[in-house]
PDB file of C-alpha atoms in Angstrom:
ATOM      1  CA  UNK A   1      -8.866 -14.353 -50.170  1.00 26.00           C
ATOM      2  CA  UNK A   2      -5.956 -15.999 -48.135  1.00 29.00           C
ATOM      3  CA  UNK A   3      -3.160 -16.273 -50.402  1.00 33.00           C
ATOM      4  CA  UNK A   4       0.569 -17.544 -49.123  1.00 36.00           C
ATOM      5  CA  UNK A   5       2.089 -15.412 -51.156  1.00 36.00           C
ATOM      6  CA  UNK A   6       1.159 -11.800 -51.107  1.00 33.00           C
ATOM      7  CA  UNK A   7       2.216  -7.837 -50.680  1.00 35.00           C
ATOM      8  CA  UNK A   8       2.717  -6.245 -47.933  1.00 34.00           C
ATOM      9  CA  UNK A   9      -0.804  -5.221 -47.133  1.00 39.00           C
ATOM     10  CA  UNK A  10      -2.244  -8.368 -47.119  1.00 46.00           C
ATOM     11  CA  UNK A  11      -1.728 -10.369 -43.976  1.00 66.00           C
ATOM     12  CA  UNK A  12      -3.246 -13.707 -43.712  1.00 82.00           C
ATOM     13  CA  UNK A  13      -1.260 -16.509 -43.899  1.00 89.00           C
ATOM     14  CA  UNK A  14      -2.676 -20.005 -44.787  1.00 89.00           C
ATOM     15  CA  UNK A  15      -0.817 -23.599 -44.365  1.00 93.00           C
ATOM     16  CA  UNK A  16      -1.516 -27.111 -44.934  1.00 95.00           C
ATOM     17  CA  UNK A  17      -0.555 -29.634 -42.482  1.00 96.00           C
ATOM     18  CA  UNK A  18      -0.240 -33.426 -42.452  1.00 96.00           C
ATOM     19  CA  UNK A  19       0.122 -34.925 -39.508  1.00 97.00           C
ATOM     20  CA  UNK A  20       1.769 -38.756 -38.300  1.00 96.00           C
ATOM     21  CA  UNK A  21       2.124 -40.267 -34.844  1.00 95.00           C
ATOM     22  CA  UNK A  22       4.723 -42.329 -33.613  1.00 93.00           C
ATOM     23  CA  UNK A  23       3.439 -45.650 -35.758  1.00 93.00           C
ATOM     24  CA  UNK A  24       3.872 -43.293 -38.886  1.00 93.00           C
ATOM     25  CA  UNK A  25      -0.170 -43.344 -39.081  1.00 95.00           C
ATOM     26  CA  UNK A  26      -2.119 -40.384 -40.396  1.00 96.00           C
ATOM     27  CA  UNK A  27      -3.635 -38.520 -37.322  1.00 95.00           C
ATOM     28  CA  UNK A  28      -6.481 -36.661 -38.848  1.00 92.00           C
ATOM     29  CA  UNK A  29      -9.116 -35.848 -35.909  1.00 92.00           C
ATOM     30  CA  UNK A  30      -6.598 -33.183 -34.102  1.00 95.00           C
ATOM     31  CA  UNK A  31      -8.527 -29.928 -33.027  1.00 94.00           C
ATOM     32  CA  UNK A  32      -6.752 -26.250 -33.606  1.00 95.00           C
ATOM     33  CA  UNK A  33      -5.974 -26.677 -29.393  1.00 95.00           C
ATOM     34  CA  UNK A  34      -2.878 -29.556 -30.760  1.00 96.00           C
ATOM     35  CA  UNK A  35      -1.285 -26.909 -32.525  1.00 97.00           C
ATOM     36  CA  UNK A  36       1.030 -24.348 -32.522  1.00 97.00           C
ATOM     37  CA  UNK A  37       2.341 -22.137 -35.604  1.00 97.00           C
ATOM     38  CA  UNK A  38       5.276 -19.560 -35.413  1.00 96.00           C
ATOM     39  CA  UNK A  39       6.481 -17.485 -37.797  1.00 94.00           C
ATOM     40  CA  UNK A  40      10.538 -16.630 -37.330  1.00 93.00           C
ATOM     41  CA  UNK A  41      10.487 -18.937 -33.935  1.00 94.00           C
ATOM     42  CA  UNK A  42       7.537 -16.004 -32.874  1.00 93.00           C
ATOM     43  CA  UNK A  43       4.542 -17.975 -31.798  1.00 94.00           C
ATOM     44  CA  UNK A  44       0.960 -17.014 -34.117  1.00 94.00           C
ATOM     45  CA  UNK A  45      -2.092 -16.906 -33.024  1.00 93.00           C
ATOM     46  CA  UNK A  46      -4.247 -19.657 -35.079  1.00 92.00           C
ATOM     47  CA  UNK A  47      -7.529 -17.779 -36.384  1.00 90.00           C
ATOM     48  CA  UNK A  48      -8.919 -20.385 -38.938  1.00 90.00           C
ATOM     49  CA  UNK A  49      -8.573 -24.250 -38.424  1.00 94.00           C
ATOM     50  CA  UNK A  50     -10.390 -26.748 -41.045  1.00 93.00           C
ATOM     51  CA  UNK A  51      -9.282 -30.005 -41.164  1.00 92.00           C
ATOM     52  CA  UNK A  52     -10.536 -32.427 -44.570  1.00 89.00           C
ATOM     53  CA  UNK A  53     -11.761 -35.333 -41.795  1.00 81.00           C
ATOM     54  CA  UNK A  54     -14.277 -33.492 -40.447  1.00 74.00           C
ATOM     55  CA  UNK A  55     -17.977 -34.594 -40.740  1.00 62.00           C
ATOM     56  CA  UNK A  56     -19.761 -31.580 -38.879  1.00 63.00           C
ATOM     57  CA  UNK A  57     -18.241 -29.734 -41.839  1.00 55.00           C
ATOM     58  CA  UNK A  58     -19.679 -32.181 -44.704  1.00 52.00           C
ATOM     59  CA  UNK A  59     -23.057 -31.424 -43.480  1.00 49.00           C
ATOM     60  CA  UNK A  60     -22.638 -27.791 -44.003  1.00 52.00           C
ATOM     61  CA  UNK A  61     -21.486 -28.589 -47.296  1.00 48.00           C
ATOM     62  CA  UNK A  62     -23.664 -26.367 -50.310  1.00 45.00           C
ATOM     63  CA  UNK A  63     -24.268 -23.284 -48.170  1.00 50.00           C
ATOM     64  CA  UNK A  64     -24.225 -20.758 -50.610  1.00 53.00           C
ATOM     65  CA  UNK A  65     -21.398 -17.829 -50.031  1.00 55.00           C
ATOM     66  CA  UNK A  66     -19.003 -20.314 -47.593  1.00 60.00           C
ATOM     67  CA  UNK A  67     -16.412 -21.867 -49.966  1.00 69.00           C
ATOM     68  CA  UNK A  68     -14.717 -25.086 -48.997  1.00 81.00           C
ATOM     69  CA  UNK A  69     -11.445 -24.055 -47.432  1.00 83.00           C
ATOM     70  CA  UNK A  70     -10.203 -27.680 -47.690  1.00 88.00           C
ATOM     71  CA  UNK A  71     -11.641 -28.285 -51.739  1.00 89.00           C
ATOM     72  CA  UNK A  72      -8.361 -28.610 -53.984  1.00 90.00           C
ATOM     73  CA  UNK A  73      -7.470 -27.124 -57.008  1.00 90.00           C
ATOM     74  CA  UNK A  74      -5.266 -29.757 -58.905  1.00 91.00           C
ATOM     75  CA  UNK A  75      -2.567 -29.731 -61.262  1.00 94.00           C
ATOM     76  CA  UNK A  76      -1.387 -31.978 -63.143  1.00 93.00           C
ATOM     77  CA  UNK A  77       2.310 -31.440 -65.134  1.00 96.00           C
ATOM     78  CA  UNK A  78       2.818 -33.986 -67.829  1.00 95.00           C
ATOM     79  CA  UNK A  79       6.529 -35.008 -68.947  1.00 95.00           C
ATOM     80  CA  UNK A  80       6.620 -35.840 -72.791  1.00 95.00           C
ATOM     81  CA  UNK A  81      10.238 -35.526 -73.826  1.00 94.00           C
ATOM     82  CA  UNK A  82      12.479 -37.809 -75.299  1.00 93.00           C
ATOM     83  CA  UNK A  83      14.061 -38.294 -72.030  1.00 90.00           C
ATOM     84  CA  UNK A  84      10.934 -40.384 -71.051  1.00 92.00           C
ATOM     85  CA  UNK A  85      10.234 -42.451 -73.741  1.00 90.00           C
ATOM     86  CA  UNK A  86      11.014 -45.573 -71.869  1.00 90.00           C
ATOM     87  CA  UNK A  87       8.921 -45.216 -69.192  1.00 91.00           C
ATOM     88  CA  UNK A  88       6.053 -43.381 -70.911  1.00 91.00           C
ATOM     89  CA  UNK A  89       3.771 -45.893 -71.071  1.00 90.00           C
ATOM     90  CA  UNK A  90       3.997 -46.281 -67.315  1.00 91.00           C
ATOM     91  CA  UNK A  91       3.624 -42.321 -66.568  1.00 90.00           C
ATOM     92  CA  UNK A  92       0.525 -42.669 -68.745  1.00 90.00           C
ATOM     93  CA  UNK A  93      -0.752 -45.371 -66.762  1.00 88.00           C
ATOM     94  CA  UNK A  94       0.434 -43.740 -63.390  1.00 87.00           C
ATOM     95  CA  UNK A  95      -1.522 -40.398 -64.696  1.00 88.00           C
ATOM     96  CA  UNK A  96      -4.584 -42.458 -65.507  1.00 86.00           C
ATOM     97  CA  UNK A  97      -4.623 -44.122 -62.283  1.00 84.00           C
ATOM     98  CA  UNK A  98      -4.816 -41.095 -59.613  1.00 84.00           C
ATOM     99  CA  UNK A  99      -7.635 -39.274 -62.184  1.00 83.00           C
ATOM    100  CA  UNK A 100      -9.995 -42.713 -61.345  1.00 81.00           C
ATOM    101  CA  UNK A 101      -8.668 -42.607 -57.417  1.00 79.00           C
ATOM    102  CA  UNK A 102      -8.705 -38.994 -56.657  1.00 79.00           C
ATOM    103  CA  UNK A 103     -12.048 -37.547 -56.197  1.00 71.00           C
ATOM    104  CA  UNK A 104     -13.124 -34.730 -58.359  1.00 72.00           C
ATOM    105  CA  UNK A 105     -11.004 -31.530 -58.020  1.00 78.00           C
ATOM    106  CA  UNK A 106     -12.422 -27.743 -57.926  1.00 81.00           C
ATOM    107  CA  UNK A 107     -10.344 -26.718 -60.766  1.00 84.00           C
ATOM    108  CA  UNK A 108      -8.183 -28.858 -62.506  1.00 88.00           C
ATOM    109  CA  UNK A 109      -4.763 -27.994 -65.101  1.00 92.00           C
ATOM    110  CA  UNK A 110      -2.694 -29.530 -67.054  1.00 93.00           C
ATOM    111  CA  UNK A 111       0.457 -28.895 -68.172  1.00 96.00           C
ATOM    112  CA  UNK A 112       1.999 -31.059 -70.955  1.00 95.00           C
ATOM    113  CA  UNK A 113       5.228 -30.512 -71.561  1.00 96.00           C
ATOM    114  CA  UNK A 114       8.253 -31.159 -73.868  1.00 96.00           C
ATOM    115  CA  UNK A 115      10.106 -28.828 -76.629  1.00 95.00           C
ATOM    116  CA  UNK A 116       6.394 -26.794 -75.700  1.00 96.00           C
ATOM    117  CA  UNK A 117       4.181 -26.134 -72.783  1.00 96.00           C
ATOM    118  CA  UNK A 118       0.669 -26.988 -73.187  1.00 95.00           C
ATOM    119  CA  UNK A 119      -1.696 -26.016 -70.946  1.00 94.00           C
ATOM    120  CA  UNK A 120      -5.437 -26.558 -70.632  1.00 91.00           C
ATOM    121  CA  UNK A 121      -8.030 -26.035 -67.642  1.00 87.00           C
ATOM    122  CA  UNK A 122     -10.963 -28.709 -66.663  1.00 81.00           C
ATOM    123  CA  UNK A 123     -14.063 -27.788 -64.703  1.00 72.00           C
ATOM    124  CA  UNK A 124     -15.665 -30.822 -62.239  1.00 63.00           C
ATOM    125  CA  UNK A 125     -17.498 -32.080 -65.195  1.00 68.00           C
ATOM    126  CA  UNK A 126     -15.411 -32.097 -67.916  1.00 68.00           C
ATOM    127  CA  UNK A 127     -12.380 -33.960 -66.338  1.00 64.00           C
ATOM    128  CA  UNK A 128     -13.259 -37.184 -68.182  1.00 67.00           C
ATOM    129  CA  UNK A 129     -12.314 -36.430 -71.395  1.00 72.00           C
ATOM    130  CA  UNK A 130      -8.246 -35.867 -70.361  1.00 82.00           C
ATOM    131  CA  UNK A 131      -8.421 -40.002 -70.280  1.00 80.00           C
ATOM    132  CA  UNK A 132      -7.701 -39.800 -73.996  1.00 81.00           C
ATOM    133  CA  UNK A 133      -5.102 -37.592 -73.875  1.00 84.00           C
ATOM    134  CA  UNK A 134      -2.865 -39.047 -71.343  1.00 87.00           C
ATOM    135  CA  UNK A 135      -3.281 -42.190 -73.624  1.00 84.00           C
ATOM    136  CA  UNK A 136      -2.160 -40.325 -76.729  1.00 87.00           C
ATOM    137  CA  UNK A 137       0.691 -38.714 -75.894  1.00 89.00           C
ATOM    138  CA  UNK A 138       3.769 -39.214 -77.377  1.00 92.00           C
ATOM    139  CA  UNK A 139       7.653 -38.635 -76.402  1.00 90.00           C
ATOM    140  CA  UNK A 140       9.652 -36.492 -78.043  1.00 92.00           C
ATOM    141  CA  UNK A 141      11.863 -33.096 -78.351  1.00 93.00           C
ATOM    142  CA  UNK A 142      13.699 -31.518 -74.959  1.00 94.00           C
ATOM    143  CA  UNK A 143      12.465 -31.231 -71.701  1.00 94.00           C
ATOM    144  CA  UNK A 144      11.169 -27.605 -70.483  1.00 96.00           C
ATOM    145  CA  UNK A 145      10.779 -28.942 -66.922  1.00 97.00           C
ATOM    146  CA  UNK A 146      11.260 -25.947 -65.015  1.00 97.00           C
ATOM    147  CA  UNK A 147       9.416 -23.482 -67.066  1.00 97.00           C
ATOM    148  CA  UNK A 148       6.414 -26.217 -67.091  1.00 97.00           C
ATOM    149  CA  UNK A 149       6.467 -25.967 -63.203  1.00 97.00           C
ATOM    150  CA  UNK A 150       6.761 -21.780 -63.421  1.00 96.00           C
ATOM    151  CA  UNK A 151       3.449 -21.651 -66.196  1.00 96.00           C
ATOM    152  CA  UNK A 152       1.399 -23.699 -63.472  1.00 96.00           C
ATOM    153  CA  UNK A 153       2.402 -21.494 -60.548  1.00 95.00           C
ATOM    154  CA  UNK A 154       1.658 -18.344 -62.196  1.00 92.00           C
ATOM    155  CA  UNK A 155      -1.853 -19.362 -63.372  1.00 90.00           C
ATOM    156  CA  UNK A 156      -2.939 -20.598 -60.197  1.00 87.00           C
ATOM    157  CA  UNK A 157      -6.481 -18.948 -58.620  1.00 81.00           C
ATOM    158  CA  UNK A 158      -5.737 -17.921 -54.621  1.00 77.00           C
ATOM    159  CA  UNK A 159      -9.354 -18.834 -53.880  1.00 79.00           C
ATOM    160  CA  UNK A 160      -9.318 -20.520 -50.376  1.00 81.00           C
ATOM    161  CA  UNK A 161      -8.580 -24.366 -50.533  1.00 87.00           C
ATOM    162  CA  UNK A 162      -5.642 -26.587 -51.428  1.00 92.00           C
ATOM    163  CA  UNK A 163      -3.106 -25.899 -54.131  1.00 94.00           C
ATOM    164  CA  UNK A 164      -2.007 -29.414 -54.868  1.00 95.00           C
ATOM    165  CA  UNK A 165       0.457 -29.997 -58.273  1.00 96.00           C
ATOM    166  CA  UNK A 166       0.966 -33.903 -58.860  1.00 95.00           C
ATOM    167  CA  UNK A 167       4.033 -33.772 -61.358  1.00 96.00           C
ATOM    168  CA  UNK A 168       4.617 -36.816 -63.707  1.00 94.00           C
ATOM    169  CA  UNK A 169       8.180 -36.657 -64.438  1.00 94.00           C
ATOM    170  CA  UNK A 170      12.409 -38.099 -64.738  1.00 93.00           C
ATOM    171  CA  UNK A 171      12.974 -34.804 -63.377  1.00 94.00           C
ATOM    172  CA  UNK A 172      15.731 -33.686 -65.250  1.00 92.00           C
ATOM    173  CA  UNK A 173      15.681 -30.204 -67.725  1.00 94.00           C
ATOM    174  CA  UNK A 174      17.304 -29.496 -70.580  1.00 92.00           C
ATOM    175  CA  UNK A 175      16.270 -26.560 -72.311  1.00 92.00           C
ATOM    176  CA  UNK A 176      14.388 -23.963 -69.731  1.00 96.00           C
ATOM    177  CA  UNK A 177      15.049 -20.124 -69.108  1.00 96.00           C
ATOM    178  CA  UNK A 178      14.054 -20.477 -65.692  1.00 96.00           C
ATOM    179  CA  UNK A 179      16.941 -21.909 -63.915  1.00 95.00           C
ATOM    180  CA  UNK A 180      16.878 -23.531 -60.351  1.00 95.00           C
ATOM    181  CA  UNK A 181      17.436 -20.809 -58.362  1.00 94.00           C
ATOM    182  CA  UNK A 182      14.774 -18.956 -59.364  1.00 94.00           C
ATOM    183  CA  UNK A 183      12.679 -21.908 -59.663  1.00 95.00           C
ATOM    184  CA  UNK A 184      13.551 -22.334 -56.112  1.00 93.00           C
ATOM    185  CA  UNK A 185      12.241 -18.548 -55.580  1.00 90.00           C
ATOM    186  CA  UNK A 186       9.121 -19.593 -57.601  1.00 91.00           C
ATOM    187  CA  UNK A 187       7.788 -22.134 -55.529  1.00 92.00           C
ATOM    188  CA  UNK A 188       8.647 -20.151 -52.485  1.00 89.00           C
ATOM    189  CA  UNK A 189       6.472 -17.725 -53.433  1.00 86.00           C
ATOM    190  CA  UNK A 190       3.494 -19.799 -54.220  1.00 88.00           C
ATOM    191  CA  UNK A 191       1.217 -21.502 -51.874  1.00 84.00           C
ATOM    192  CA  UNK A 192       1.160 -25.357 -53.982  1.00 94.00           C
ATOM    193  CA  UNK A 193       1.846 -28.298 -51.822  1.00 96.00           C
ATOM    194  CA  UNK A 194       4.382 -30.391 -54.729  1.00 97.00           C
ATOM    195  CA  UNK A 195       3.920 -34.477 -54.888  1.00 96.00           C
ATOM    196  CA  UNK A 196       6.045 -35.058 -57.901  1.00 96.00           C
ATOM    197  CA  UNK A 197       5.761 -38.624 -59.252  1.00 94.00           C
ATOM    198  CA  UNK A 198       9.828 -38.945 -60.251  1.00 93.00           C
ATOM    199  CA  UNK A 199      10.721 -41.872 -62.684  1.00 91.00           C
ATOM    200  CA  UNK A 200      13.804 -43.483 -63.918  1.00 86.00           C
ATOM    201  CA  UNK A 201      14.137 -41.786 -67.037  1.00 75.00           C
ATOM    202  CA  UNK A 202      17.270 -41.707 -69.613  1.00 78.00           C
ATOM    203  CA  UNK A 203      19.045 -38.966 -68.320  1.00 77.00           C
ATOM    204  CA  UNK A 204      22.023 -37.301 -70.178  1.00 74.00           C
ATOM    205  CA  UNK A 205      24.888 -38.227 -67.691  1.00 79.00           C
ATOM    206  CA  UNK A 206      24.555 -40.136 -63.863  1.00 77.00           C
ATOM    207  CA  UNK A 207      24.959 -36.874 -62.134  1.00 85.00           C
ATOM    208  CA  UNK A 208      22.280 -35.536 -64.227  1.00 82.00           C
ATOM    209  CA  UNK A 209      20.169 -38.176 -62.630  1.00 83.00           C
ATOM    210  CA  UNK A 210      21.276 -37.650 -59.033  1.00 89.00           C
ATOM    211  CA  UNK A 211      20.924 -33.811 -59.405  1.00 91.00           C
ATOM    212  CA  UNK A 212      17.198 -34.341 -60.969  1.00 90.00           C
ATOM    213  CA  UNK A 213      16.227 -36.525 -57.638  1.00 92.00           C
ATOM    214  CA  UNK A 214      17.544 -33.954 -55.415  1.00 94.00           C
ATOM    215  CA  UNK A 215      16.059 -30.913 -56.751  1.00 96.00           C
ATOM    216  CA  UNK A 216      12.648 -32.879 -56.949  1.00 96.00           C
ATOM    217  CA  UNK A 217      12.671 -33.881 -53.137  1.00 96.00           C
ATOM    218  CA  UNK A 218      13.803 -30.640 -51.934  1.00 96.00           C
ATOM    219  CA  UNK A 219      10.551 -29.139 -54.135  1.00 97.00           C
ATOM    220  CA  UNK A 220       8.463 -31.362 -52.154  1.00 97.00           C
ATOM    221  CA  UNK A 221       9.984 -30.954 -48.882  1.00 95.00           C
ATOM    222  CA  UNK A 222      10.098 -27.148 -49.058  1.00 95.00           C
ATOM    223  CA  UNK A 223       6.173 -26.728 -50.219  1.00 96.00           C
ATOM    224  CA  UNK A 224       5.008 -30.019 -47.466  1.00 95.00           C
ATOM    225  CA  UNK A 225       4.590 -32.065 -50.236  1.00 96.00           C
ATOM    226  CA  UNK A 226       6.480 -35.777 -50.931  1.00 94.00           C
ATOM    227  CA  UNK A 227       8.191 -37.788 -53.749  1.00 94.00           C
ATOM    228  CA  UNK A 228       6.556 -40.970 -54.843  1.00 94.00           C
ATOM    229  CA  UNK A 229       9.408 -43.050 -57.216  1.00 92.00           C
ATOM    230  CA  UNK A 230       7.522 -46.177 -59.209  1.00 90.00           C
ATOM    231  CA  UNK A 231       9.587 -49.025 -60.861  1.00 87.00           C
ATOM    232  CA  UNK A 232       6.433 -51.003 -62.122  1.00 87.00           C
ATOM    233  CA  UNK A 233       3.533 -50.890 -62.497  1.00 86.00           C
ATOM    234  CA  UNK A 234       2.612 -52.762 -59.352  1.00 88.00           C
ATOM    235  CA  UNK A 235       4.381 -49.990 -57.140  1.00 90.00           C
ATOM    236  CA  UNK A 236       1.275 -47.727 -58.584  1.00 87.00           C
ATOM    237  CA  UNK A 237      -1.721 -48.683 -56.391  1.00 86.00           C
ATOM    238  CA  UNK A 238       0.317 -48.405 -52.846  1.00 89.00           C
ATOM    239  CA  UNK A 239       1.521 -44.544 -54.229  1.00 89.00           C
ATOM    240  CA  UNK A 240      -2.316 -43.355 -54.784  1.00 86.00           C
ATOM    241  CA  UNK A 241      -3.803 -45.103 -51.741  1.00 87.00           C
ATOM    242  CA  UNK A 242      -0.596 -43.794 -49.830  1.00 89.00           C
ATOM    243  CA  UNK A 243      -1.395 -39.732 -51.188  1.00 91.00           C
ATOM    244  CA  UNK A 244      -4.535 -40.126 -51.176  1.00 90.00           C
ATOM    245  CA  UNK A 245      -4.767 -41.149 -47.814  1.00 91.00           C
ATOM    246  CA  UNK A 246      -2.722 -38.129 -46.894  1.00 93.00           C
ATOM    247  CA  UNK A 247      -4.960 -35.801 -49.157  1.00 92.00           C
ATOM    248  CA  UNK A 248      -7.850 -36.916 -47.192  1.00 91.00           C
ATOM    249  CA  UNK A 249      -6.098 -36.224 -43.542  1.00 94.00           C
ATOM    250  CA  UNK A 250      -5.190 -32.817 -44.304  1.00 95.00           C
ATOM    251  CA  UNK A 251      -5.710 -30.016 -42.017  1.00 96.00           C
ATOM    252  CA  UNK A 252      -5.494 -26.105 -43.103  1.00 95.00           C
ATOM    253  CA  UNK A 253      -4.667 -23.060 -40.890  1.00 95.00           C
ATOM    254  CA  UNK A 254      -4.504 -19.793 -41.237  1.00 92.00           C
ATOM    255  CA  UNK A 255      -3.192 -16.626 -39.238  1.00 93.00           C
ATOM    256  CA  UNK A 256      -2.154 -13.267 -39.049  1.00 91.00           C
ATOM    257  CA  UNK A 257       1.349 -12.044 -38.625  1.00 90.00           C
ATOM    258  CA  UNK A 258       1.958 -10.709 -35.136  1.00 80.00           C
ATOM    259  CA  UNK A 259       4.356  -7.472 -35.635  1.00 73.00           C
ATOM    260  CA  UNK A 260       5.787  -6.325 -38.492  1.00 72.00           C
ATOM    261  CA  UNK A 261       6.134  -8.328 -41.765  1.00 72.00           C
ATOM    262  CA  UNK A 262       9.236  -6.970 -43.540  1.00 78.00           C
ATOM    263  CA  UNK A 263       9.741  -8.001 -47.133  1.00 80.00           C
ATOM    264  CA  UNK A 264      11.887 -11.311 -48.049  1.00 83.00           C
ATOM    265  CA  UNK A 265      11.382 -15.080 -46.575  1.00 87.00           C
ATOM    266  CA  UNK A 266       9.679 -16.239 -43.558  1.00 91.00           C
ATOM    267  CA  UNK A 267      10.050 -18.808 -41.797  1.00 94.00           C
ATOM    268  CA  UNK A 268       7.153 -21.578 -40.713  1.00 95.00           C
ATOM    269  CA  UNK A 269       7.140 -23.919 -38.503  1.00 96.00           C
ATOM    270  CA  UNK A 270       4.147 -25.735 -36.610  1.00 97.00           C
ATOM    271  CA  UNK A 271       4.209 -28.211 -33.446  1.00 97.00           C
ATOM    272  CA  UNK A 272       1.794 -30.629 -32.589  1.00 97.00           C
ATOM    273  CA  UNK A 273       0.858 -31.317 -29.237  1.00 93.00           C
ATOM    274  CA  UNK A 274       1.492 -35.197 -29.397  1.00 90.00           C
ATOM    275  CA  UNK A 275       4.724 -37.153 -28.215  1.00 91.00           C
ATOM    276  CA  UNK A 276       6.615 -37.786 -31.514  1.00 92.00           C
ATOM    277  CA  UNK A 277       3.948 -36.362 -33.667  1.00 95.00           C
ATOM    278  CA  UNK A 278       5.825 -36.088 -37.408  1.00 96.00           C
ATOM    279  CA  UNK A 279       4.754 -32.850 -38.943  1.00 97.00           C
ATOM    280  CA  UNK A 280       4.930 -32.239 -42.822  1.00 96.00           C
ATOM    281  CA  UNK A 281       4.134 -28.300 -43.808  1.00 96.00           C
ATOM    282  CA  UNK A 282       5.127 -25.771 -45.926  1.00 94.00           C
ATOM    283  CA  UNK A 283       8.695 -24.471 -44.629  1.00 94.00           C
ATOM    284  CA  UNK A 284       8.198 -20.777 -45.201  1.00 91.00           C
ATOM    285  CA  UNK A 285       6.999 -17.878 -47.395  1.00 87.00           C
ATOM    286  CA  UNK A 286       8.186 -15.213 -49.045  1.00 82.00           C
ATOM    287  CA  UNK A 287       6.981 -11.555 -49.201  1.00 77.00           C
ATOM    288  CA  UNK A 288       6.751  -9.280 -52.919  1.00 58.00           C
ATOM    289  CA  UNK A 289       8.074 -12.131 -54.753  1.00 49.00           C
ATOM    290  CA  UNK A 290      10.373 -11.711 -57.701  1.00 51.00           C
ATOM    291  CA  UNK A 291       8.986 -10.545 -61.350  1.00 57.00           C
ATOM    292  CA  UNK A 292       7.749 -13.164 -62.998  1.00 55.00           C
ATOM    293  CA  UNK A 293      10.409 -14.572 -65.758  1.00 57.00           C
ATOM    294  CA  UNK A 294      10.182 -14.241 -69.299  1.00 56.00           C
ATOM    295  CA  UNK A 295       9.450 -17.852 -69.498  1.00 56.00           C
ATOM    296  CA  UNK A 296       6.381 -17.800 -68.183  1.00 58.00           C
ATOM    297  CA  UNK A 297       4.958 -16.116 -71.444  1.00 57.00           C
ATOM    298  CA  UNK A 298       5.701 -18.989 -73.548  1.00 55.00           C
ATOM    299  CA  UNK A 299       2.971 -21.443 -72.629  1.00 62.00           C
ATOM    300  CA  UNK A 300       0.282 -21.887 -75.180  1.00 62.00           C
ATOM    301  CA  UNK A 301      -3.592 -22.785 -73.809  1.00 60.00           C
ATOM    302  CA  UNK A 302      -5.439 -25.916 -74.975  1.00 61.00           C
ATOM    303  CA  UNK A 303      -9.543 -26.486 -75.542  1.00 51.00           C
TER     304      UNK A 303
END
């Protein structure tokens, strides 16, 4: 197991890298040689490089005891609350759009979330049957934003592979116990990549809005994920071919600390050996993180 987060003891750390050149294209046929990782400005020594372009790989695919270190485990977070009503219909058909683009996750969650946190848990095969409940869902009650994000993080497997959370939201909270600093210590201490899918919702005040838009991109930035902000429903197709483009461009690598690991934050940063190469990653991790809030034990499972 190569978890981000982890204890002391355990040692391996694991990132996952997107990659652009100059013309803002996806490079996706680098080789472990074009990078470099370092860990507090120390340089690491990359031990395991997999990147999601990589046909050698697909042939190897179904060997029995050799998991896919690129297959992702998805979740999906759902906002339902009154907040949204207005552009529901849209999140709905946003939501229903990336399940027919995407291809079939590992593991899929979902989180739905409102006044309550509902989560449920789809294998490869049963996936098809969320359809009708994106479709059916309804607006209403407060918006428990934050703990929704918290419930996902702490139910997460750390098999090897991608930890990607695609959140359907206005981004603003109203009624959580987990507030944004340790939300903030949350996601450092996980090992998701964030794309959250931020609409224009009807948000309590205008700095309510502003403040929901910033915490959402600095989510994404800090995990190596990116915000994707639809008006319309034509603005839908160019977000999915846009992530999934990235999804399928991906590259993951892993090391082991050099020296001492003390307890606390970390911080990552990886170079690419191309002139103006734009590098998107996770920026660090953190060490025994924090107990895990009372929040968390709120959430209620779905069939």
């Amino acid at each position: 197991r190569v978890p981000l987060t982890f204890a002391a003891e355990a040692r391996t750390v694991n990132l996952t890298v997107t990659v652009r050149g100059l013309d803002g294209k996806l490079l996706k046929d680098l080789t472990a040689k074009d990078f470099t990782v370092y860990e507090d400005d120390k340089p690491q020594e990359v031990q395991f490089f997999a990147r999601v372009f990589d046909p050698a790989r697909a042939n190897d695919e179904g060997q029995e005891g050799a998991p896919d270190p690129t297959a992702i485990d998805l979740g999906m977070l759902f906002d339902t609350s009154s907040s949204m009503a207005e552009v529901l219909r849209l999140s709905q058909n946003a939501a229903s759009q990336f399940l027919e683009a995407i291809p079939r996750a590992r593991e899929l969650t979902t989180v739905f979330f409102d006044s309550d946190i509902r989560i449920s848990r789809y294998n490869s095969e049963s996936q098809q049957g969320l359809f009708d409940r994106l479709q059916k869902a309804k607006s209403s009650g407060d918006t428990l934003l934050y703990d929704a994000i918290a419930v996902y993080l702490s139910r997460i497997s750390d098999d090897p592979g991608r930890k990607i959370m695609v959140l359907f939201t206005d981004g603003e909270d109203s009624k959580s116990l987990v507030h944004v600093p340790e939300l903030r210590e949350i996601v450092r201490s996980s090992t998701v990549t964030i794309y959250p899918i931020l609409f224009s919702g009807k948000y309590s005040n205008a700095s309510a809005g502003l403040q929901a838009n910033a915490l959402m991109k600095d989510l994404a930035e800090m995990t190596g994920g990116e915000v994707f902000m639809p008006r319309s429903f034509k603005d839908l197709a160019p977000i999915y071919e846009g992530l999934l483009d990235e999804l399928a461009a991906q590259y993951v690598i892993g090391y082991v600390p050099q020296g001492d690991t003390p307890q606390g934050d970390h911080r990552l940063r990886v170079e690419v050996g191309q002139p103006g190469a734009k590098v998107r990653h996770r920026r660090g991790y953190r060490i025994a993180p924090p107990e895990k809030p009372e929040a968390l034990k709120g959430a209620r499972k779905q069939p």
